[in-house]
mmCIF file of C-alpha atoms in Angstrom:
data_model
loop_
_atom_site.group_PDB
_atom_site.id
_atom_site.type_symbol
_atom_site.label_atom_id
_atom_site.label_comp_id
_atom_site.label_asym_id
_atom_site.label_seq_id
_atom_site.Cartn_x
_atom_site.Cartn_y
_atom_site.Cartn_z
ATOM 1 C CA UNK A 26 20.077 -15.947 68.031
ATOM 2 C CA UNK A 27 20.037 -19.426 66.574
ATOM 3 C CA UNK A 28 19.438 -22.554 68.940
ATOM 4 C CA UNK A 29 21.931 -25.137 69.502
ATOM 5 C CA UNK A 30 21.109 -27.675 66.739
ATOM 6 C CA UNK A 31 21.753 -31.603 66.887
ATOM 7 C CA UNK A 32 25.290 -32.002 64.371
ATOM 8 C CA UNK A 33 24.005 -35.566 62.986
ATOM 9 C CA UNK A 34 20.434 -36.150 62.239
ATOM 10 C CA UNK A 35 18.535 -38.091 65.393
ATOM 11 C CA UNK A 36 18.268 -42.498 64.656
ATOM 12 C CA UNK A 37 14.668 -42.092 64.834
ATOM 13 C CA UNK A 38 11.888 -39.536 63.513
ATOM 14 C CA UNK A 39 9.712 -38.795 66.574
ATOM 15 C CA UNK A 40 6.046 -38.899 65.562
ATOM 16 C CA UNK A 41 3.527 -37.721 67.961
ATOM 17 C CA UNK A 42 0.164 -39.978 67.874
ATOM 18 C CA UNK A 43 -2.268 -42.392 69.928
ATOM 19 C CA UNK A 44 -5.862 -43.454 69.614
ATOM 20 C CA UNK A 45 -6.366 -40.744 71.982
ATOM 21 C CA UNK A 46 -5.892 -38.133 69.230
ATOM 22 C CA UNK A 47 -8.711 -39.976 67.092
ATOM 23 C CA UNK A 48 -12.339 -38.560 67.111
ATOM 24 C CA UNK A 49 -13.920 -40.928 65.220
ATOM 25 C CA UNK A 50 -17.337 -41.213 64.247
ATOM 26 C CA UNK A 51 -17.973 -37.500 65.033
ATOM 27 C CA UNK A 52 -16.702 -34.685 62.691
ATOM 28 C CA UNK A 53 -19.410 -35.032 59.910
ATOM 29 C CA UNK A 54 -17.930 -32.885 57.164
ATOM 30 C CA UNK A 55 -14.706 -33.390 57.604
ATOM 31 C CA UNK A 56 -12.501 -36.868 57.834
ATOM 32 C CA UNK A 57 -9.755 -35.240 60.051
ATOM 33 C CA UNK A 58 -11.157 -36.593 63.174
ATOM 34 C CA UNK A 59 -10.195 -40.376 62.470
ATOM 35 C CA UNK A 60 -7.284 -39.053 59.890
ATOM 36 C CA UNK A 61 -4.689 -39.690 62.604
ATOM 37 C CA UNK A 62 -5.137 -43.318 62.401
ATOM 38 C CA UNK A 63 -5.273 -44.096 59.113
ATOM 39 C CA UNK A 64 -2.174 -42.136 58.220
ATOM 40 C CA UNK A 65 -0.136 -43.722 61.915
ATOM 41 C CA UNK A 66 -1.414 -47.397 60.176
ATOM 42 C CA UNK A 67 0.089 -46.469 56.758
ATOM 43 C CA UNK A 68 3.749 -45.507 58.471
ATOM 44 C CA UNK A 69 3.025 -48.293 60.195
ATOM 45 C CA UNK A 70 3.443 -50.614 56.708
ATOM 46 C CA UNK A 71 6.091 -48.295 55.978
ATOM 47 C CA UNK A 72 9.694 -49.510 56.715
ATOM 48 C CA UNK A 73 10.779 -46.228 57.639
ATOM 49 C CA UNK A 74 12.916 -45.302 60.535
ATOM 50 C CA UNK A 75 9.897 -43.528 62.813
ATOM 51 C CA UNK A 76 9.237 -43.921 66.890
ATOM 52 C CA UNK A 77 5.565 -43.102 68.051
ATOM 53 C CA UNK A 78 5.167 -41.016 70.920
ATOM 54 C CA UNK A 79 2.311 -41.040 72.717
ATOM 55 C CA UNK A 80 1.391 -37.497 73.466
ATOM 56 C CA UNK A 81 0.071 -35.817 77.175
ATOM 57 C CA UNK A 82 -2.356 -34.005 77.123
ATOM 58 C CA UNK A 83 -2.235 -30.037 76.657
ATOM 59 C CA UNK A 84 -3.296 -28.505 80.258
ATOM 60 C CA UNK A 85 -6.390 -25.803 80.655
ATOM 61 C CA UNK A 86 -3.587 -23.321 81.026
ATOM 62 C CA UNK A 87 -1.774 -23.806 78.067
ATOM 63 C CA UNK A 88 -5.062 -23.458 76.038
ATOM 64 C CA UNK A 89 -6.114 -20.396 78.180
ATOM 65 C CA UNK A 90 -2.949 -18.614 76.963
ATOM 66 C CA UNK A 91 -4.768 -18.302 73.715
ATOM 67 C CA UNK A 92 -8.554 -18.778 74.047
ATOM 68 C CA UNK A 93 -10.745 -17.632 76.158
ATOM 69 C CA UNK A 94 -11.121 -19.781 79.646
ATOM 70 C CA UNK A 95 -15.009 -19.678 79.187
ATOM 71 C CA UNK A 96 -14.771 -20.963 75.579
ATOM 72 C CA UNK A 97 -12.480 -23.841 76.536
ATOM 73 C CA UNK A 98 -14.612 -24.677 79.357
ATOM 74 C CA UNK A 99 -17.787 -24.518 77.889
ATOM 75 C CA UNK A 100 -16.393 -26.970 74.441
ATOM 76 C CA UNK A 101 -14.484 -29.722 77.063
ATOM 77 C CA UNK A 102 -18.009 -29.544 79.528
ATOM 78 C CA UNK A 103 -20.173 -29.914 76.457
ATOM 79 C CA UNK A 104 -22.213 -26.700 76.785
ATOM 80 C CA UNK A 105 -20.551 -25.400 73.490
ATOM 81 C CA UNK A 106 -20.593 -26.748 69.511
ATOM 82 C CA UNK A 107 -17.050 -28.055 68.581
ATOM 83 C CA UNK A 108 -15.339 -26.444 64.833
ATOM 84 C CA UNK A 109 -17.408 -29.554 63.444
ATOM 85 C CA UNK A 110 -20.575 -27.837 64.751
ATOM 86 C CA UNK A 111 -21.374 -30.820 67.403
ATOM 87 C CA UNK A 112 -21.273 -31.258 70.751
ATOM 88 C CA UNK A 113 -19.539 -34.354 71.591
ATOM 89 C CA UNK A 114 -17.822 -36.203 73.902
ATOM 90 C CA UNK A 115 -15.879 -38.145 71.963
ATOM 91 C CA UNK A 116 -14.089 -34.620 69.951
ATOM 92 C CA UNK A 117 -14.241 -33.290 73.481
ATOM 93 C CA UNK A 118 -11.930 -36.072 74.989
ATOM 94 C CA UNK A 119 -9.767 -35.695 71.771
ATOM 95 C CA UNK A 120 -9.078 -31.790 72.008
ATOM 96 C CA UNK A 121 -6.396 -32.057 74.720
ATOM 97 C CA UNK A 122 -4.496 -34.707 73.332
ATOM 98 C CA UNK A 123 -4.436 -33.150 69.365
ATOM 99 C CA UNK A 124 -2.846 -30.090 71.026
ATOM 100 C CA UNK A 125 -0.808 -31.701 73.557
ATOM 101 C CA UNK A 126 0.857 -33.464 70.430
ATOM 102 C CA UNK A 127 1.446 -30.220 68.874
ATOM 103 C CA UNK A 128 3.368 -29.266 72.019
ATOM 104 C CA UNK A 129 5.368 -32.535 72.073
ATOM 105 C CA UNK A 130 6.361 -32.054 68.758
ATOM 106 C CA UNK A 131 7.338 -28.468 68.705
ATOM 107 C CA UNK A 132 9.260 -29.608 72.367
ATOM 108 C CA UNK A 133 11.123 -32.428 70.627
ATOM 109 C CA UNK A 134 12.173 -30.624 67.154
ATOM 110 C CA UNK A 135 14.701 -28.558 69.782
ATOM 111 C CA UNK A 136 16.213 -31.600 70.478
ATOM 112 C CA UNK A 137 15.839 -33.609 67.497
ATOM 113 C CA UNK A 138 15.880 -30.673 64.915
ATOM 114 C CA UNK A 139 12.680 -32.339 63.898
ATOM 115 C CA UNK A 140 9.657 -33.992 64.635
ATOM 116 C CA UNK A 141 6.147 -34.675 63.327
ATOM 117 C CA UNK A 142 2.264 -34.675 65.219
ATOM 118 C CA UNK A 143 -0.892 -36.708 63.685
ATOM 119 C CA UNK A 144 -2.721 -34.113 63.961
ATOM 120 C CA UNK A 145 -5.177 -31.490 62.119
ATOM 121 C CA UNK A 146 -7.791 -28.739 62.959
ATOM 122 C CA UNK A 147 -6.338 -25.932 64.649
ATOM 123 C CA UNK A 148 -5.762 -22.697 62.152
ATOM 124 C CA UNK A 149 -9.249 -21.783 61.930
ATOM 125 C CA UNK A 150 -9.471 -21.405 65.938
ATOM 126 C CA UNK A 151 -9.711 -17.821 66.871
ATOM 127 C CA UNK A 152 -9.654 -16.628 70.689
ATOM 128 C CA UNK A 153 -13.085 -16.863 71.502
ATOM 129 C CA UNK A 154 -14.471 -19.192 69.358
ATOM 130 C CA UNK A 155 -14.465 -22.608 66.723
ATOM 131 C CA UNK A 156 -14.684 -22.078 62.884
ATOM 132 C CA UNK A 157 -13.995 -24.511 59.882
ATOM 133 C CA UNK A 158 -13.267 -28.116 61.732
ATOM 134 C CA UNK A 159 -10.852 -26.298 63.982
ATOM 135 C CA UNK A 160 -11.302 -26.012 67.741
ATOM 136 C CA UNK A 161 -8.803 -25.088 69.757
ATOM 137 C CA UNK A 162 -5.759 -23.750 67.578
ATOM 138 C CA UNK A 163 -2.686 -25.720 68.730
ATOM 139 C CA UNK A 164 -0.163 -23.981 66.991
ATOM 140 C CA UNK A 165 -0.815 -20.736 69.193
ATOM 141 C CA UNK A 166 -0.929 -23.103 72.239
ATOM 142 C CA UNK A 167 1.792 -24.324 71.493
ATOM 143 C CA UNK A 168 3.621 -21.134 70.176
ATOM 144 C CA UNK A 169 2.895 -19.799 73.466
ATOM 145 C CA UNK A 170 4.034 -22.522 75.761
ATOM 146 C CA UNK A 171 7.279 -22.502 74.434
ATOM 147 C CA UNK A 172 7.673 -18.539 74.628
ATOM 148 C CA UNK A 173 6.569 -18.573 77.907
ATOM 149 C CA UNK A 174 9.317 -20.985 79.307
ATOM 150 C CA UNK A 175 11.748 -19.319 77.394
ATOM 151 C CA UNK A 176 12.836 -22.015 75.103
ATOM 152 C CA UNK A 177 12.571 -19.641 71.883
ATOM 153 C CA UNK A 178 12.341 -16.084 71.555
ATOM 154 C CA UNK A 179 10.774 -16.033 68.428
ATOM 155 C CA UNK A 180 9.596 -18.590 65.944
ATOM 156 C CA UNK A 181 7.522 -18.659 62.410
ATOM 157 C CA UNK A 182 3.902 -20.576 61.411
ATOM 158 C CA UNK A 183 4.423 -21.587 57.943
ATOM 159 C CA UNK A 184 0.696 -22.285 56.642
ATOM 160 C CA UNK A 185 0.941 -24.499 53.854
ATOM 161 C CA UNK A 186 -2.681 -25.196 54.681
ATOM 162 C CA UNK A 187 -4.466 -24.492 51.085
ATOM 163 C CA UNK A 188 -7.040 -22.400 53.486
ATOM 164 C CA UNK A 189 -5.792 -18.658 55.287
ATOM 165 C CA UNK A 190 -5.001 -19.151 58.963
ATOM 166 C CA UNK A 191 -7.146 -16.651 59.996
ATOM 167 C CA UNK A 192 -7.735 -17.597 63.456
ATOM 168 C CA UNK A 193 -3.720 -18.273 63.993
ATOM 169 C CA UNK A 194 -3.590 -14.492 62.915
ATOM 170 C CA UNK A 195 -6.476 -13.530 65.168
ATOM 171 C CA UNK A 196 -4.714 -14.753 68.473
ATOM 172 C CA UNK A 197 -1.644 -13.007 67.181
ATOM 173 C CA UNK A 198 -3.421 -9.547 67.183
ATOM 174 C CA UNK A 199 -5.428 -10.175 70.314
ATOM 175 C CA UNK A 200 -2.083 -10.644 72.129
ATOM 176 C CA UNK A 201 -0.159 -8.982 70.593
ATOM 177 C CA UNK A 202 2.555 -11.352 69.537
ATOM 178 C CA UNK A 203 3.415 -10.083 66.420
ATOM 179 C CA UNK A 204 7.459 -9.352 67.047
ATOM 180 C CA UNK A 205 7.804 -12.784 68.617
ATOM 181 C CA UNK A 206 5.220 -15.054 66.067
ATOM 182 C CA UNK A 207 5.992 -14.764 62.284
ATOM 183 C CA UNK A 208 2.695 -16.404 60.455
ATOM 184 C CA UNK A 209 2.993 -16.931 57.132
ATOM 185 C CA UNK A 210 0.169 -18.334 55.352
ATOM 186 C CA UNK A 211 -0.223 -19.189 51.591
ATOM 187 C CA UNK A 212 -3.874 -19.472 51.556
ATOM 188 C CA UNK A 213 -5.028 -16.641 50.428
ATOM 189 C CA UNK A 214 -3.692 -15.212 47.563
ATOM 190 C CA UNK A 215 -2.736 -18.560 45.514
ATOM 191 C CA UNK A 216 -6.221 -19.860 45.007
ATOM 192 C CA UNK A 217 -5.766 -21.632 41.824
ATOM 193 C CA UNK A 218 -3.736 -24.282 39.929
ATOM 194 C CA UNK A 219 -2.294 -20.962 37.846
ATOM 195 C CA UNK A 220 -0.936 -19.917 40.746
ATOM 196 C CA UNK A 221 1.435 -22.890 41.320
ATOM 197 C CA UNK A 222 4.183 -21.720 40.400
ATOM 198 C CA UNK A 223 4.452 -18.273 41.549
ATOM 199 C CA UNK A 224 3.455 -20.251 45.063
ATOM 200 C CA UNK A 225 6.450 -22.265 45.055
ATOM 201 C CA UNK A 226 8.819 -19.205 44.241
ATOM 202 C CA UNK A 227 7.575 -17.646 47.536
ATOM 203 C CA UNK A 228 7.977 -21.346 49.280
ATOM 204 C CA UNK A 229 11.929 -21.022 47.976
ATOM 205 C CA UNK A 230 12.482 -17.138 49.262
ATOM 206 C CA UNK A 231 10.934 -18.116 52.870
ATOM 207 C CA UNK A 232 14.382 -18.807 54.175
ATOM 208 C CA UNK A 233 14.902 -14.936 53.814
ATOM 209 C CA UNK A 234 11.942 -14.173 55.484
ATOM 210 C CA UNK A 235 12.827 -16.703 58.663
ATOM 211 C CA UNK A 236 16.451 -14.956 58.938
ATOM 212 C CA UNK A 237 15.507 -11.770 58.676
ATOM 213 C CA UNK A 238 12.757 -12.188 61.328
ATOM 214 C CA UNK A 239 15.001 -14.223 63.576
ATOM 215 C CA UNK A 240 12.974 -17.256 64.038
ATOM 216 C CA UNK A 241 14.445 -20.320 66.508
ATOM 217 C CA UNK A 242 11.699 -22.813 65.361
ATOM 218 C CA UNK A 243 9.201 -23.769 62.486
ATOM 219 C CA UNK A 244 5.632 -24.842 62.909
ATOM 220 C CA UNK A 245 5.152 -26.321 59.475
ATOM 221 C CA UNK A 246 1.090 -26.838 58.376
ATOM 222 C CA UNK A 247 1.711 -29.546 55.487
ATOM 223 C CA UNK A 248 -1.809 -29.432 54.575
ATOM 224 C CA UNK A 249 -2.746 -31.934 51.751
ATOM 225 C CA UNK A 250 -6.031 -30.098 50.559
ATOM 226 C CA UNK A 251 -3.469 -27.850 48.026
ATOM 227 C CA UNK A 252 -3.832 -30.954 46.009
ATOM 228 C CA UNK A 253 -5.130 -29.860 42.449
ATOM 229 C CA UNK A 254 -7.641 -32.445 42.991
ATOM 230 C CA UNK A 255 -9.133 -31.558 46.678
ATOM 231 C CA UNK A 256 -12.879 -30.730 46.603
ATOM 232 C CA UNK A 257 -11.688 -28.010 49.163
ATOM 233 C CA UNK A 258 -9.014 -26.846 47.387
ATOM 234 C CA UNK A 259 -7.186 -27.621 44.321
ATOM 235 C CA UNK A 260 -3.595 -26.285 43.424
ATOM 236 C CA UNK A 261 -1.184 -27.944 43.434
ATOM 237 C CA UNK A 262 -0.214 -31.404 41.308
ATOM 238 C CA UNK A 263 1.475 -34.095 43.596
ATOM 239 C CA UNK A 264 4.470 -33.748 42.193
ATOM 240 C CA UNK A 265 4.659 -29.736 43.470
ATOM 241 C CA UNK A 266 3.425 -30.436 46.429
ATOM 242 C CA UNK A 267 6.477 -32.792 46.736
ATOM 243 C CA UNK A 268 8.628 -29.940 46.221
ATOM 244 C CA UNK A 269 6.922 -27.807 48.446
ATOM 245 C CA UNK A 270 7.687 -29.844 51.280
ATOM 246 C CA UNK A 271 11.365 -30.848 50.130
ATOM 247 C CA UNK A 272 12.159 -27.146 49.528
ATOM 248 C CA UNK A 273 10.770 -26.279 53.451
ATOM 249 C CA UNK A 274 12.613 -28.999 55.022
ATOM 250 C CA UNK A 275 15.807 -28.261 52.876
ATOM 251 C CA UNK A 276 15.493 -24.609 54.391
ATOM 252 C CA UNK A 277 15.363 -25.663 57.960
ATOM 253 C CA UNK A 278 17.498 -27.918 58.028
ATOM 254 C CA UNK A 279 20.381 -25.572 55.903
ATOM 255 C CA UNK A 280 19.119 -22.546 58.292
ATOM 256 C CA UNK A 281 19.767 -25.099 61.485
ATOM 257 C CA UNK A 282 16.248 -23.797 62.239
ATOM 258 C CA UNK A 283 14.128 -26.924 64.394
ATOM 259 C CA UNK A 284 10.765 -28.102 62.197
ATOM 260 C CA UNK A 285 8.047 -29.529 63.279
ATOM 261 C CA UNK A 286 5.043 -30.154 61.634
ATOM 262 C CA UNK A 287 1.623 -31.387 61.499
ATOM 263 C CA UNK A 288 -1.275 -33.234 59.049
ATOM 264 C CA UNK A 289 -3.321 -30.015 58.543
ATOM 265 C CA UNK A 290 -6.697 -30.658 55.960
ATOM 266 C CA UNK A 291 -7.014 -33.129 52.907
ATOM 267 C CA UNK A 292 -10.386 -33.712 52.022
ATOM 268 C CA UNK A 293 -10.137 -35.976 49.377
ATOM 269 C CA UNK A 294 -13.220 -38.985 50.278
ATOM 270 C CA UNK A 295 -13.798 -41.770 48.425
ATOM 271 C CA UNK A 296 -17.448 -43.054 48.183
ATOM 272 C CA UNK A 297 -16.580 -45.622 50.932
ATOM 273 C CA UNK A 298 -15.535 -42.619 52.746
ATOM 274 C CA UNK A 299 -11.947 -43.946 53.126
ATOM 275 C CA UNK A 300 -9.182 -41.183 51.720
ATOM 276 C CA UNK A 301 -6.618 -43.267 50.782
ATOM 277 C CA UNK A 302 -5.512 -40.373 48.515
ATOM 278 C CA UNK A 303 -4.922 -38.237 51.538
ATOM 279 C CA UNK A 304 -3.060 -40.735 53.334
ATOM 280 C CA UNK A 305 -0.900 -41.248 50.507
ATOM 281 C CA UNK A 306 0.247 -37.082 49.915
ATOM 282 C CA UNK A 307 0.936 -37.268 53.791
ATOM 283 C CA UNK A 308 3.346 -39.827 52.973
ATOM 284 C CA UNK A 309 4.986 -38.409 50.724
ATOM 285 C CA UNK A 310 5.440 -35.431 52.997
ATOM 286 C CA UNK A 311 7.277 -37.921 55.389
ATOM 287 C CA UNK A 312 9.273 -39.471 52.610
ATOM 288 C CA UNK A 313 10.559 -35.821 52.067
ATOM 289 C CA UNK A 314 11.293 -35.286 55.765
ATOM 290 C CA UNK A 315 13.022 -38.417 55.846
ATOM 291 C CA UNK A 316 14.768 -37.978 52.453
ATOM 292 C CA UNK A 317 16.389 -34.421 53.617
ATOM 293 C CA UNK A 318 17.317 -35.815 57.012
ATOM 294 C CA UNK A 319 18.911 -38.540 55.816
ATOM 295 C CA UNK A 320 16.641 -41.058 57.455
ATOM 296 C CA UNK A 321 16.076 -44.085 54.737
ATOM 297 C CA UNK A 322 15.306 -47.333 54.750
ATOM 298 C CA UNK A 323 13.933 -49.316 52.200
ATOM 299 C CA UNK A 324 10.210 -48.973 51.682
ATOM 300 C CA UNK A 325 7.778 -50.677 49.324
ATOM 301 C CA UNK A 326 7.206 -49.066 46.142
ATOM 302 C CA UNK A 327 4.036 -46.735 45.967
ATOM 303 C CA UNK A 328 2.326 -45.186 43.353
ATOM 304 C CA UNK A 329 2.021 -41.552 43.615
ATOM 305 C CA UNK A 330 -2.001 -40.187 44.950
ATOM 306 C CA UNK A 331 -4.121 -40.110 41.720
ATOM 307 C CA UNK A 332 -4.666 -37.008 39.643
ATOM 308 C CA UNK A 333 -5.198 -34.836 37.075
ATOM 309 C CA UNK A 334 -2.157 -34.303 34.631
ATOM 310 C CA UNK A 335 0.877 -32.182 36.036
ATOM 311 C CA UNK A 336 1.006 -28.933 34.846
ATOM 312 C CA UNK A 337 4.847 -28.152 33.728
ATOM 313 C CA UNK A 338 4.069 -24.934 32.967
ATOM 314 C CA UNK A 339 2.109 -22.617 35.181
ATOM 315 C CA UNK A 340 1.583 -18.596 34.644
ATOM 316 C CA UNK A 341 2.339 -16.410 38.154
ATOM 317 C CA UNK A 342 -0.468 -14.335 39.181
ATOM 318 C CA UNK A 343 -0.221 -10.741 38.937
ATOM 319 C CA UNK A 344 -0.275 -9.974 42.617
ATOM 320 C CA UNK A 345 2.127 -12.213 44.375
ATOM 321 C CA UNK A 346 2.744 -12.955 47.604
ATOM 322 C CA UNK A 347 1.638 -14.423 50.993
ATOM 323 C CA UNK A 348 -0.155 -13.183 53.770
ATOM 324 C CA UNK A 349 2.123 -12.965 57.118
ATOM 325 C CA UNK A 350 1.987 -10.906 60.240
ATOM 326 C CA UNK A 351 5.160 -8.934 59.374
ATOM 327 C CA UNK A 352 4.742 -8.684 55.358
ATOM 328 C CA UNK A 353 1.192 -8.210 55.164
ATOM 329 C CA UNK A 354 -0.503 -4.778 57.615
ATOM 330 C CA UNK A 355 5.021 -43.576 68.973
ATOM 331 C CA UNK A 356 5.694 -48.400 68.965
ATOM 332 C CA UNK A 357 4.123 -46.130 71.475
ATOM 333 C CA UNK A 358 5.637 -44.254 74.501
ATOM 334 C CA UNK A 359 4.974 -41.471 76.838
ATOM 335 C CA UNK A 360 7.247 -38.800 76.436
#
């Protein structure tokens, strides 16, 4: 049964972030840890209609709904490697806050009809343990927060991550959520910039998929390492990834089905070790969000995150298809 849905778009996108959320100097191997800031200062310089909300932070029962208690005590009391493979205090301090924001934003896109969190590392997080830059998996937190005070019966995990959400489907199994939590996860079977377009057909038929499962809220990963030219990844020109995200927030919003979403990996690092490229496809995520919503203003021009040439015409691999649960076995203010 579908939610009660806002008739007119909110003022304001809400936009989950603080410095809290940033782990700065330690996630060697990964620049998700201080990618919060650098993509809240870019919006910043943006003359787009966005509030920042400073997130709370997720409480030890929320993240004992999906993981293990001695696994989230041991990583917050520093007797256990983080998913970057440290043990740190500053991560540590971080970990609440990242998922907290993925609760505020999954809270606020059932009033709002959408909303947005700063915030990466979380599908690789499996019950018991870290893997992959992920620690705790915030989608299942908060998945299971909002199931357990009844404010949706069901809802869908749309990976667009260019890496399978295995640990997402992990927690699934291990509590057996499967007729409540629809995961669908494109990173597994397109793998390859040959695959792009037989990717975005399935992106366009996931409105069927929602309905027929009778989802009452979207988790959206908009990861940025699909980019044909992430060292991780490498799929998808800028342009498609454009269209990936205007065809999933055209669907929710059409379907009256609340969105949120959040940063999810991008890997591409300059020499300097800045990733201005990064910054820039989360942007144009955002500009997407705000085009289908109707929220505009003007904004300085930009030029689009440097590639290799677009690929107009892309072959579908054979075996087609994504890999799902069902288909497949804030100016700052506390909120």
């Amino acid at each position: 049964m579908p939610l009660p849905f806002p008739r007119r778009p909110p003022e304001l996108l809400r936009v989950y972030y603080s410095s809290d959320v940033v782990a700065e100097f330690d996630t060697t191997g990964s620049p998700s840890g201080r990618k919060p800031r650098e993509v809240s200062d870019a919006l910043r310089r943006q003359l787009w209609p966005i509030e920042f909300i400073a997130p709370e932070p997720a409480e030890v029962l929320d993240l004992c709904r999906v993981h293990d208690p001695d696994f989230v005590a041991d990583v917050l009391e520093l007797r256990r490697r983080n998913g970057f493979g440290s043990v740190s205090q500053v991560v540590a301090r971080s970990l609440p806050y990242t998922t907290g924001a993925c609760i505020g934003a999954a809270l606020t896109a059932l009033t709002d009809g959408i909303a947005a969190s700063l915030t990466s590392g979380f599908h690789h997080a499996g019950p018991r343990g870290p893997r992959g830059f992920c620690t705790f998996n915030g989608l299942m937190v908060a998945s299971t927060r909002l199931l357990a005070e009844g404010r949706v019966m069901r809802l869908a995990i749309v990976d667009c991550d260019y890496h399978y959400g295995d640990g997402t489907q992990a927690i699934i199994e291990a509590k057996g959520l499967a007729d409540q939590v629809l995961h669908v996860s494109f990173g597994q079977r397109f793998t390859a910039p040959h695959h792009a377009q037989a990717y975005l057909d399935e992106v366009h038929r996931l409105g069927d998929w929602l309905t027929a499962f009778g989802a009452q809220l979207v988790l959206y990963q908009a990861g940025a390492d699909t980019h044909v030219d992430d060292p991780l990844g490498g799929l998808l020109t800028t342009a498609q990834m454009r269209e990936r995200d205007r065809a999933i927030f055209t669907m929710a919003r059409e379907l009256r089905l609340p969105l949120a979403w959040n940063l999810a990996g991008g890997y591409q690092v300059e020499p300097d070790g800045s990733i201005p490229r990064v910054v820039q496809l989360h942007l144009n995520t955002f500009e997407e969000a705000l085009e289908v919503w109707g929220l505009r203003a003007p904004a300085p021009a930009r030029p689009e995150a440097p590639g290799r040439a677009e690929r107009p015409e892309l072959s579908s691999p054979e075996d087609t298809g994504v890999q799902t649960a069902s288909f497949a076995a804030g100016q700052d203010r506390r909120r």
